[in-house]
Amino acid sequence: MELFSAITDYGMDFLRALESIRTPFLDEFFLLVTKLGEETLPIVVLCLILWCVDKRLAYGIGVSFFFSGLCVHGLKITCRVPRPWVIDPELSVVGNAKEAAGGFSFPSGHTQNAGSIFLTLGMWMKKKPWAFPVCLLLALLVGFSRMYLGVHTPADVVVGFIITLITSAIAVTVFNKNSEKAMNITLTALGVFSVAAAVYSLILLGSGVIEHHYASDTCKMGAAGAAFCIGLFIERKYINYTEKTDKLWQQAVKVAIGLGGTLLIKSGLKALLGDNIPADITRYFLMIIWAINVWPLLFSKWFKPSEAQKESAEA
């Protein structure tokens, strides 16, 4: 407990030091940077890469995102560390940063979201010497923005970053090897972990340890993670579409309709089914199945790849 108290005290001192050097320019800059760690970005980037660029890379990003996200949500509802402004009511939060900082503080979800994208991308593009430094810088900037804005301590950010660094390295190793056995083991582990995390959150909710919205967030991640695993098994065995095409308009159609359908399921079903945990599980499960199975099955029927593109995809 003394160590935890010392880490907390150091973290709060660091946030107060950052508070003392804030400027209007830096406030706006880091409010913009922190948006790279919001939930929408991983969805958009994952879909764009999945449908148009390299589905194996998208699988790697997805594995890193869901594994790290489940770890972060699990630690949040287990440790239940209050936000910095709760620990010290005199600490100010920049602008509207508090609105996107719901839930417990430890570890940082924004750092995890951004890290799962940028670190995986940087590791994947290892042949480009500039890629990893640039991607690492972006991930670190998002983490620093959370501290500058006053919504996370250094411990929150460091642990969130380390978790994602590990999951990104695992994901890139597995999907770069293109080993069927390694992929199956990884996806099975992720599926079990997804269900276990959701069940764990419901147990804590039923015991009165956490509130509804904390359990809901974990169940959303668990449902999406489970759907991701099921969807990948289905895609690899029964669909196996080709994501690349030499017609730009086809890629534009794939992105426009695909993202429209994804966001319609995410937001439209919420209005239809209401705000409750079974509805949240249904929405996030269907959203991922649409993105990985339903939409690729449809556009692969509409936009037939050339023989050269098929050979390139199989290589």
mmCIF file of C-alpha atoms in Angstrom:
data_model
loop_
_atom_site.group_PDB
_atom_site.id
_atom_site.type_symbol
_atom_site.label_atom_id
_atom_site.label_comp_id
_atom_site.label_asym_id
_atom_site.label_seq_id
_atom_site.Cartn_x
_atom_site.Cartn_y
_atom_site.Cartn_z
ATOM 1 C CA MET A 1 0.000 0.000 0.000
ATOM 2 C CA GLU A 2 2.894 2.370 0.738
ATOM 3 C CA LEU A 3 4.294 1.770 -2.752
ATOM 4 C CA PHE A 4 0.892 2.409 -4.326
ATOM 5 C CA SER A 5 0.513 5.586 -2.276
ATOM 6 C CA ALA A 6 3.979 6.773 -3.320
ATOM 7 C CA ILE A 7 3.238 6.103 -7.013
ATOM 8 C CA THR A 8 -0.068 7.978 -6.713
ATOM 9 C CA ASP A 9 1.586 10.934 -4.966
ATOM 10 C CA TYR A 10 4.314 11.132 -7.616
ATOM 11 C CA GLY A 11 1.731 10.922 -10.381
ATOM 12 C CA MET A 12 -0.371 13.711 -8.927
ATOM 13 C CA ASP A 13 2.722 15.898 -8.453
ATOM 14 C CA PHE A 14 3.574 15.322 -12.116
ATOM 15 C CA LEU A 15 0.055 16.323 -13.209
ATOM 16 C CA ARG A 16 0.257 19.491 -11.115
ATOM 17 C CA ALA A 17 3.590 20.318 -12.766
ATOM 18 C CA LEU A 18 2.005 19.878 -16.193
ATOM 19 C CA GLU A 19 -0.944 22.009 -15.090
ATOM 20 C CA SER A 20 1.462 24.836 -14.272
ATOM 21 C CA ILE A 21 2.904 24.972 -17.815
ATOM 22 C CA ARG A 22 -0.348 24.777 -19.792
ATOM 23 C CA THR A 23 -0.917 27.310 -22.557
ATOM 24 C CA PRO A 24 -3.949 27.903 -24.809
ATOM 25 C CA PHE A 25 -2.008 26.560 -27.815
ATOM 26 C CA LEU A 26 -0.934 23.366 -26.030
ATOM 27 C CA ASP A 27 -4.445 22.918 -24.649
ATOM 28 C CA GLU A 28 -5.931 22.882 -28.152
ATOM 29 C CA PHE A 29 -3.079 20.770 -29.531
ATOM 30 C CA PHE A 30 -3.442 18.000 -26.961
ATOM 31 C CA LEU A 31 -7.242 18.094 -27.113
ATOM 32 C CA LEU A 32 -6.797 17.312 -30.811
ATOM 33 C CA VAL A 33 -4.108 14.658 -30.248
ATOM 34 C CA THR A 34 -6.168 12.836 -27.645
ATOM 35 C CA LYS A 35 -8.922 12.211 -30.212
ATOM 36 C CA LEU A 36 -6.560 9.679 -31.820
ATOM 37 C CA GLY A 37 -7.278 7.475 -28.812
ATOM 38 C CA GLU A 38 -11.079 7.638 -28.929
ATOM 39 C CA GLU A 39 -13.170 4.573 -29.788
ATOM 40 C CA THR A 40 -14.159 5.684 -33.294
ATOM 41 C CA LEU A 41 -10.611 5.747 -34.688
ATOM 42 C CA PRO A 42 -9.852 2.021 -34.181
ATOM 43 C CA ILE A 43 -13.176 1.130 -35.822
ATOM 44 C CA VAL A 44 -12.549 3.324 -38.882
ATOM 45 C CA VAL A 45 -8.888 2.333 -39.318
ATOM 46 C CA LEU A 46 -9.603 -1.356 -38.784
ATOM 47 C CA CYS A 47 -12.413 -1.327 -41.357
ATOM 48 C CA LEU A 48 -10.398 0.658 -43.906
ATOM 49 C CA ILE A 49 -7.443 -1.743 -43.721
ATOM 50 C CA LEU A 50 -9.695 -4.804 -43.533
ATOM 51 C CA TRP A 51 -11.688 -3.994 -46.675
ATOM 52 C CA CYS A 52 -9.155 -2.182 -48.843
ATOM 53 C CA VAL A 53 -5.522 -2.660 -47.828
ATOM 54 C CA ASP A 54 -4.376 -5.834 -46.062
ATOM 55 C CA LYS A 55 -6.764 -8.009 -44.095
ATOM 56 C CA ARG A 56 -3.931 -9.863 -42.320
ATOM 57 C CA LEU A 57 -2.693 -6.533 -40.963
ATOM 58 C CA ALA A 58 -6.263 -5.735 -39.897
ATOM 59 C CA TYR A 59 -6.445 -9.078 -38.103
ATOM 60 C CA GLY A 60 -3.238 -8.215 -36.271
ATOM 61 C CA ILE A 61 -4.547 -4.799 -35.234
ATOM 62 C CA GLY A 62 -7.811 -6.399 -34.115
ATOM 63 C CA VAL A 63 -6.073 -9.021 -31.983
ATOM 64 C CA SER A 64 -3.914 -6.361 -30.327
ATOM 65 C CA PHE A 65 -6.884 -4.032 -29.841
ATOM 66 C CA PHE A 66 -9.182 -6.628 -28.276
ATOM 67 C CA PHE A 67 -6.573 -8.377 -26.120
ATOM 68 C CA SER A 68 -5.235 -5.082 -24.762
ATOM 69 C CA GLY A 69 -8.733 -3.611 -24.418
ATOM 70 C CA LEU A 70 -9.955 -6.578 -22.401
ATOM 71 C CA CYS A 71 -6.882 -6.350 -20.158
ATOM 72 C CA VAL A 72 -7.466 -2.636 -19.607
ATOM 73 C CA HIS A 73 -11.184 -3.043 -18.880
ATOM 74 C CA GLY A 74 -10.472 -5.967 -16.562
ATOM 75 C CA LEU A 75 -7.900 -3.972 -14.610
ATOM 76 C CA LYS A 76 -10.179 -0.937 -14.446
ATOM 77 C CA ILE A 77 -13.043 -2.828 -12.788
ATOM 78 C CA THR A 78 -10.663 -4.805 -10.566
ATOM 79 C CA CYS A 79 -8.456 -1.977 -9.264
ATOM 80 C CA ARG A 80 -11.177 0.711 -9.420
ATOM 81 C CA VAL A 81 -8.721 3.608 -9.174
ATOM 82 C CA PRO A 82 -10.467 7.014 -9.105
ATOM 83 C CA ARG A 83 -9.713 9.721 -11.645
ATOM 84 C CA PRO A 84 -7.094 12.400 -10.831
ATOM 85 C CA TRP A 85 -9.713 15.117 -10.296
ATOM 86 C CA VAL A 86 -11.411 12.878 -7.721
ATOM 87 C CA ILE A 87 -8.129 12.343 -5.867
ATOM 88 C CA ASP A 88 -7.413 16.080 -5.963
ATOM 89 C CA PRO A 89 -10.518 18.237 -6.574
ATOM 90 C CA GLU A 90 -8.272 21.283 -7.053
ATOM 91 C CA LEU A 91 -6.640 19.762 -10.145
ATOM 92 C CA SER A 92 -8.209 21.293 -13.248
ATOM 93 C CA VAL A 93 -9.058 19.361 -16.413
ATOM 94 C CA VAL A 94 -8.481 20.986 -19.807
ATOM 95 C CA GLY A 95 -11.583 21.899 -21.814
ATOM 96 C CA ASN A 96 -14.061 19.095 -22.384
ATOM 97 C CA ALA A 97 -11.532 16.295 -21.817
ATOM 98 C CA LYS A 98 -13.513 15.055 -18.824
ATOM 99 C CA GLU A 99 -16.492 14.177 -21.056
ATOM 100 C CA ALA A 100 -14.552 11.401 -22.826
ATOM 101 C CA ALA A 101 -12.924 10.203 -19.609
ATOM 102 C CA GLY A 102 -15.664 8.092 -18.092
ATOM 103 C CA GLY A 103 -15.017 5.128 -15.847
ATOM 104 C CA PHE A 104 -12.074 4.330 -13.627
ATOM 105 C CA SER A 105 -8.620 5.752 -14.221
ATOM 106 C CA PHE A 106 -6.195 2.795 -14.250
ATOM 107 C CA PRO A 107 -5.026 1.911 -16.912
ATOM 108 C CA SER A 108 -5.536 4.430 -19.732
ATOM 109 C CA GLY A 109 -7.988 3.278 -22.397
ATOM 110 C CA HIS A 110 -7.058 6.057 -24.834
ATOM 111 C CA THR A 111 -3.402 5.021 -24.656
ATOM 112 C CA GLN A 112 -4.452 1.426 -25.293
ATOM 113 C CA ASN A 113 -6.697 2.358 -28.234
ATOM 114 C CA ALA A 114 -4.026 4.423 -29.964
ATOM 115 C CA GLY A 115 -1.235 1.979 -29.147
ATOM 116 C CA SER A 116 -3.072 -0.991 -30.618
ATOM 117 C CA ILE A 117 -3.232 0.816 -33.970
ATOM 118 C CA PHE A 118 0.041 2.702 -34.168
ATOM 119 C CA LEU A 119 2.332 0.152 -32.511
ATOM 120 C CA THR A 120 0.945 -2.701 -34.602
ATOM 121 C CA LEU A 121 1.289 -0.618 -37.778
ATOM 122 C CA GLY A 122 4.850 0.371 -36.895
ATOM 123 C CA MET A 123 5.921 -3.199 -36.150
ATOM 124 C CA TRP A 124 4.188 -4.530 -39.254
ATOM 125 C CA MET A 125 5.962 -2.090 -41.585
ATOM 126 C CA LYS A 126 9.410 -3.108 -40.313
ATOM 127 C CA LYS A 127 10.965 -2.768 -43.782
ATOM 128 C CA LYS A 128 10.310 0.979 -43.696
ATOM 129 C CA PRO A 129 12.860 2.488 -41.251
ATOM 130 C CA TRP A 130 10.710 5.552 -40.555
ATOM 131 C CA ALA A 131 7.508 3.635 -39.745
ATOM 132 C CA PHE A 132 8.077 2.445 -36.193
ATOM 133 C CA PRO A 133 9.593 5.726 -34.867
ATOM 134 C CA VAL A 134 6.683 7.730 -36.310
ATOM 135 C CA CYS A 135 4.040 5.303 -35.033
ATOM 136 C CA LEU A 136 5.735 5.109 -31.627
ATOM 137 C CA LEU A 137 5.761 8.907 -31.408
ATOM 138 C CA LEU A 138 2.025 9.075 -32.178
ATOM 139 C CA ALA A 139 1.231 6.465 -29.515
ATOM 140 C CA LEU A 140 3.381 8.281 -26.941
ATOM 141 C CA LEU A 141 1.805 11.631 -27.826
ATOM 142 C CA VAL A 142 -1.671 10.252 -27.129
ATOM 143 C CA GLY A 143 -0.479 8.901 -23.783
ATOM 144 C CA PHE A 144 1.142 12.212 -22.864
ATOM 145 C CA SER A 145 -1.994 14.098 -23.908
ATOM 146 C CA ARG A 146 -3.987 12.185 -21.291
ATOM 147 C CA MET A 147 -1.641 13.422 -18.571
ATOM 148 C CA TYR A 148 -1.425 16.967 -19.905
ATOM 149 C CA LEU A 149 -5.217 17.234 -19.998
ATOM 150 C CA GLY A 150 -5.413 16.053 -16.385
ATOM 151 C CA VAL A 151 -7.435 12.868 -16.910
ATOM 152 C CA HIS A 152 -4.768 10.199 -16.270
ATOM 153 C CA THR A 153 -1.695 9.735 -14.084
ATOM 154 C CA PRO A 154 1.678 8.476 -15.402
ATOM 155 C CA ALA A 155 0.958 5.016 -13.941
ATOM 156 C CA ASP A 156 -2.293 4.812 -15.941
ATOM 157 C CA VAL A 157 -0.524 5.698 -19.172
ATOM 158 C CA VAL A 158 2.605 3.582 -18.664
ATOM 159 C CA VAL A 159 0.659 0.408 -17.849
ATOM 160 C CA GLY A 160 -1.758 0.975 -20.744
ATOM 161 C CA PHE A 161 1.208 1.458 -23.076
ATOM 162 C CA ILE A 162 3.084 -1.632 -21.854
ATOM 163 C CA ILE A 163 0.002 -3.835 -22.242
ATOM 164 C CA THR A 164 -0.492 -2.688 -25.818
ATOM 165 C CA LEU A 165 3.205 -2.989 -26.663
ATOM 166 C CA ILE A 166 3.066 -6.656 -25.630
ATOM 167 C CA THR A 167 -0.196 -7.450 -27.429
ATOM 168 C CA SER A 168 0.967 -5.679 -30.602
ATOM 169 C CA ALA A 169 4.218 -7.661 -30.633
ATOM 170 C CA ILE A 170 2.297 -10.923 -30.194
ATOM 171 C CA ALA A 171 -0.235 -10.038 -32.901
ATOM 172 C CA VAL A 172 2.392 -9.041 -35.459
ATOM 173 C CA THR A 173 4.426 -12.185 -34.764
ATOM 174 C CA VAL A 174 1.408 -14.474 -35.149
ATOM 175 C CA PHE A 175 -0.041 -12.949 -38.318
ATOM 176 C CA ASN A 176 3.323 -12.333 -39.988
ATOM 177 C CA LYS A 177 4.207 -16.008 -39.594
ATOM 178 C CA ASN A 178 0.911 -16.857 -41.305
ATOM 179 C CA SER A 179 0.845 -20.097 -39.299
ATOM 180 C CA GLU A 180 -2.615 -21.669 -39.210
ATOM 181 C CA LYS A 181 -1.914 -23.304 -35.852
ATOM 182 C CA ALA A 182 -0.633 -20.090 -34.242
ATOM 183 C CA MET A 183 -3.634 -18.130 -35.548
ATOM 184 C CA ASN A 184 -6.110 -20.705 -34.253
ATOM 185 C CA ILE A 185 -4.497 -20.788 -30.803
ATOM 186 C CA THR A 186 -4.437 -16.982 -30.617
ATOM 187 C CA LEU A 187 -8.049 -16.580 -31.734
ATOM 188 C CA THR A 188 -9.274 -19.305 -29.378
ATOM 189 C CA ALA A 189 -7.455 -17.664 -26.462
ATOM 190 C CA LEU A 190 -8.947 -14.284 -27.387
ATOM 191 C CA GLY A 191 -12.441 -15.779 -27.623
ATOM 192 C CA VAL A 192 -12.184 -17.407 -24.188
ATOM 193 C CA PHE A 193 -10.709 -14.221 -22.706
ATOM 194 C CA SER A 194 -13.532 -12.141 -24.222
ATOM 195 C CA VAL A 195 -16.275 -14.275 -22.690
ATOM 196 C CA ALA A 196 -14.455 -14.534 -19.340
ATOM 197 C CA ALA A 197 -14.036 -10.749 -19.082
ATOM 198 C CA ALA A 198 -17.726 -10.142 -19.795
ATOM 199 C CA VAL A 199 -18.818 -12.768 -17.256
ATOM 200 C CA TYR A 200 -16.414 -11.337 -14.668
ATOM 201 C CA SER A 201 -17.887 -7.859 -15.093
ATOM 202 C CA LEU A 202 -21.423 -9.218 -14.689
ATOM 203 C CA ILE A 203 -20.403 -11.004 -11.484
ATOM 204 C CA LEU A 204 -19.007 -7.750 -10.094
ATOM 205 C CA LEU A 205 -22.182 -5.946 -11.159
ATOM 206 C CA GLY A 206 -24.387 -8.563 -9.513
ATOM 207 C CA SER A 207 -22.320 -8.313 -6.332
ATOM 208 C CA GLY A 208 -22.796 -4.553 -6.216
ATOM 209 C CA VAL A 209 -19.061 -3.901 -6.620
ATOM 210 C CA ILE A 210 -19.338 -1.884 -9.841
ATOM 211 C CA GLU A 211 -22.078 0.166 -11.472
ATOM 212 C CA HIS A 212 -23.994 -0.700 -14.638
ATOM 213 C CA HIS A 213 -21.970 1.398 -17.080
ATOM 214 C CA TYR A 214 -18.668 -0.167 -16.000
ATOM 215 C CA ALA A 215 -20.029 -3.659 -16.665
ATOM 216 C CA SER A 216 -21.565 -2.455 -19.925
ATOM 217 C CA ASP A 217 -18.215 -1.201 -21.246
ATOM 218 C CA THR A 218 -16.523 -4.516 -20.481
ATOM 219 C CA CYS A 219 -19.385 -6.512 -22.005
ATOM 220 C CA LYS A 220 -19.192 -4.432 -25.191
ATOM 221 C CA MET A 221 -15.498 -5.224 -25.513
ATOM 222 C CA GLY A 222 -16.121 -8.885 -24.694
ATOM 223 C CA ALA A 223 -18.924 -9.192 -27.263
ATOM 224 C CA ALA A 224 -16.842 -7.488 -29.954
ATOM 225 C CA GLY A 225 -13.811 -9.630 -29.150
ATOM 226 C CA ALA A 226 -15.828 -12.855 -29.312
ATOM 227 C CA ALA A 227 -17.431 -11.770 -32.602
ATOM 228 C CA PHE A 228 -14.000 -10.930 -33.987
ATOM 229 C CA CYS A 229 -12.765 -14.472 -33.291
ATOM 230 C CA ILE A 230 -15.877 -16.139 -34.707
ATOM 231 C CA GLY A 231 -15.836 -13.816 -37.707
ATOM 232 C CA LEU A 232 -12.216 -14.596 -38.522
ATOM 233 C CA PHE A 233 -12.817 -18.342 -38.429
ATOM 234 C CA ILE A 234 -15.794 -17.899 -40.784
ATOM 235 C CA GLU A 235 -13.959 -15.541 -43.138
ATOM 236 C CA ARG A 236 -10.860 -17.703 -43.469
ATOM 237 C CA LYS A 237 -12.819 -20.919 -44.005
ATOM 238 C CA TYR A 238 -15.843 -19.861 -46.068
ATOM 239 C CA ILE A 239 -15.378 -16.369 -47.553
ATOM 240 C CA ASN A 240 -11.665 -15.658 -48.092
ATOM 241 C CA TYR A 241 -12.271 -12.443 -50.020
ATOM 242 C CA THR A 242 -9.691 -10.326 -51.843
ATOM 243 C CA GLU A 243 -9.439 -6.843 -50.372
ATOM 244 C CA LYS A 244 -7.412 -5.198 -53.146
ATOM 245 C CA THR A 245 -8.728 -3.803 -56.422
ATOM 246 C CA ASP A 246 -7.313 -1.477 -59.080
ATOM 247 C CA LYS A 247 -10.581 0.485 -59.265
ATOM 248 C CA LEU A 248 -10.566 3.380 -56.806
ATOM 249 C CA TRP A 249 -14.330 3.869 -57.002
ATOM 250 C CA GLN A 250 -14.875 0.303 -55.778
ATOM 251 C CA GLN A 251 -12.707 0.976 -52.728
ATOM 252 C CA ALA A 252 -14.639 4.187 -52.074
ATOM 253 C CA VAL A 253 -17.951 2.308 -52.252
ATOM 254 C CA LYS A 254 -16.650 -0.396 -49.918
ATOM 255 C CA VAL A 255 -15.594 2.179 -47.331
ATOM 256 C CA ALA A 256 -18.705 4.379 -47.617
ATOM 257 C CA ILE A 257 -21.326 1.628 -47.417
ATOM 258 C CA GLY A 258 -19.297 -0.504 -45.033
ATOM 259 C CA LEU A 259 -18.693 2.256 -42.504
ATOM 260 C CA GLY A 260 -22.278 3.435 -42.894
ATOM 261 C CA GLY A 261 -23.531 -0.038 -42.026
ATOM 262 C CA THR A 262 -21.087 -0.355 -39.136
ATOM 263 C CA LEU A 263 -22.095 2.957 -37.568
ATOM 264 C CA LEU A 264 -25.788 2.282 -38.242
ATOM 265 C CA ILE A 265 -25.585 -0.943 -36.246
ATOM 266 C CA LYS A 266 -23.579 0.752 -33.489
ATOM 267 C CA SER A 267 -25.839 3.790 -33.090
ATOM 268 C CA GLY A 268 -29.101 2.823 -34.788
ATOM 269 C CA LEU A 269 -29.638 -0.352 -32.795
ATOM 270 C CA LYS A 270 -29.018 1.590 -29.604
ATOM 271 C CA ALA A 271 -32.035 3.768 -30.370
ATOM 272 C CA LEU A 272 -34.053 0.673 -31.268
ATOM 273 C CA LEU A 273 -33.015 -1.702 -28.466
ATOM 274 C CA GLY A 274 -32.355 0.795 -25.699
ATOM 275 C CA ASP A 275 -29.461 1.296 -23.321
ATOM 276 C CA ASN A 276 -28.991 -2.009 -21.500
ATOM 277 C CA ILE A 277 -26.326 -4.697 -21.336
ATOM 278 C CA PRO A 278 -28.073 -7.341 -23.513
ATOM 279 C CA ALA A 279 -28.624 -4.665 -26.180
ATOM 280 C CA ASP A 280 -24.993 -3.533 -25.923
ATOM 281 C CA ILE A 281 -23.762 -7.103 -26.356
ATOM 282 C CA THR A 282 -26.038 -7.570 -29.378
ATOM 283 C CA ARG A 283 -24.971 -4.288 -31.028
ATOM 284 C CA TYR A 284 -21.246 -4.824 -30.708
ATOM 285 C CA PHE A 285 -21.412 -8.486 -31.712
ATOM 286 C CA LEU A 286 -23.420 -7.699 -34.860
ATOM 287 C CA MET A 287 -21.235 -4.706 -35.705
ATOM 288 C CA ILE A 288 -18.117 -6.873 -35.886
ATOM 289 C CA ILE A 289 -19.847 -9.702 -37.776
ATOM 290 C CA TRP A 290 -21.062 -7.147 -40.328
ATOM 291 C CA ALA A 291 -17.549 -5.754 -40.766
ATOM 292 C CA ILE A 292 -15.735 -9.095 -41.016
ATOM 293 C CA ASN A 293 -18.297 -11.388 -42.661
ATOM 294 C CA VAL A 294 -21.483 -9.840 -44.033
ATOM 295 C CA TRP A 295 -20.073 -6.822 -45.845
ATOM 296 C CA PRO A 296 -16.987 -8.619 -47.292
ATOM 297 C CA LEU A 297 -19.262 -11.418 -48.536
ATOM 298 C CA LEU A 298 -21.460 -8.867 -50.304
ATOM 299 C CA PHE A 299 -18.744 -6.758 -51.905
ATOM 300 C CA SER A 300 -16.775 -9.840 -52.967
ATOM 301 C CA LYS A 301 -19.847 -10.857 -54.999
ATOM 302 C CA TRP A 302 -20.282 -7.398 -56.499
ATOM 303 C CA PHE A 303 -16.638 -6.557 -57.186
ATOM 304 C CA LYS A 304 -14.917 -9.574 -58.692
ATOM 305 C CA PRO A 305 -11.101 -9.393 -58.390
ATOM 306 C CA SER A 306 -8.912 -10.048 -61.406
ATOM 307 C CA GLU A 307 -6.752 -13.176 -61.597
ATOM 308 C CA ALA A 308 -3.659 -11.058 -60.917
ATOM 309 C CA GLN A 309 -5.239 -9.646 -57.768
ATOM 310 C CA LYS A 310 -6.191 -13.136 -56.606
ATOM 311 C CA GLU A 311 -2.630 -14.347 -57.115
ATOM 312 C CA SER A 312 -1.267 -11.289 -55.292
ATOM 313 C CA ALA A 313 -3.589 -11.919 -52.336
ATOM 314 C CA GLU A 314 -2.566 -15.563 -52.113
ATOM 315 C CA ALA A 315 1.152 -14.805 -52.280
#
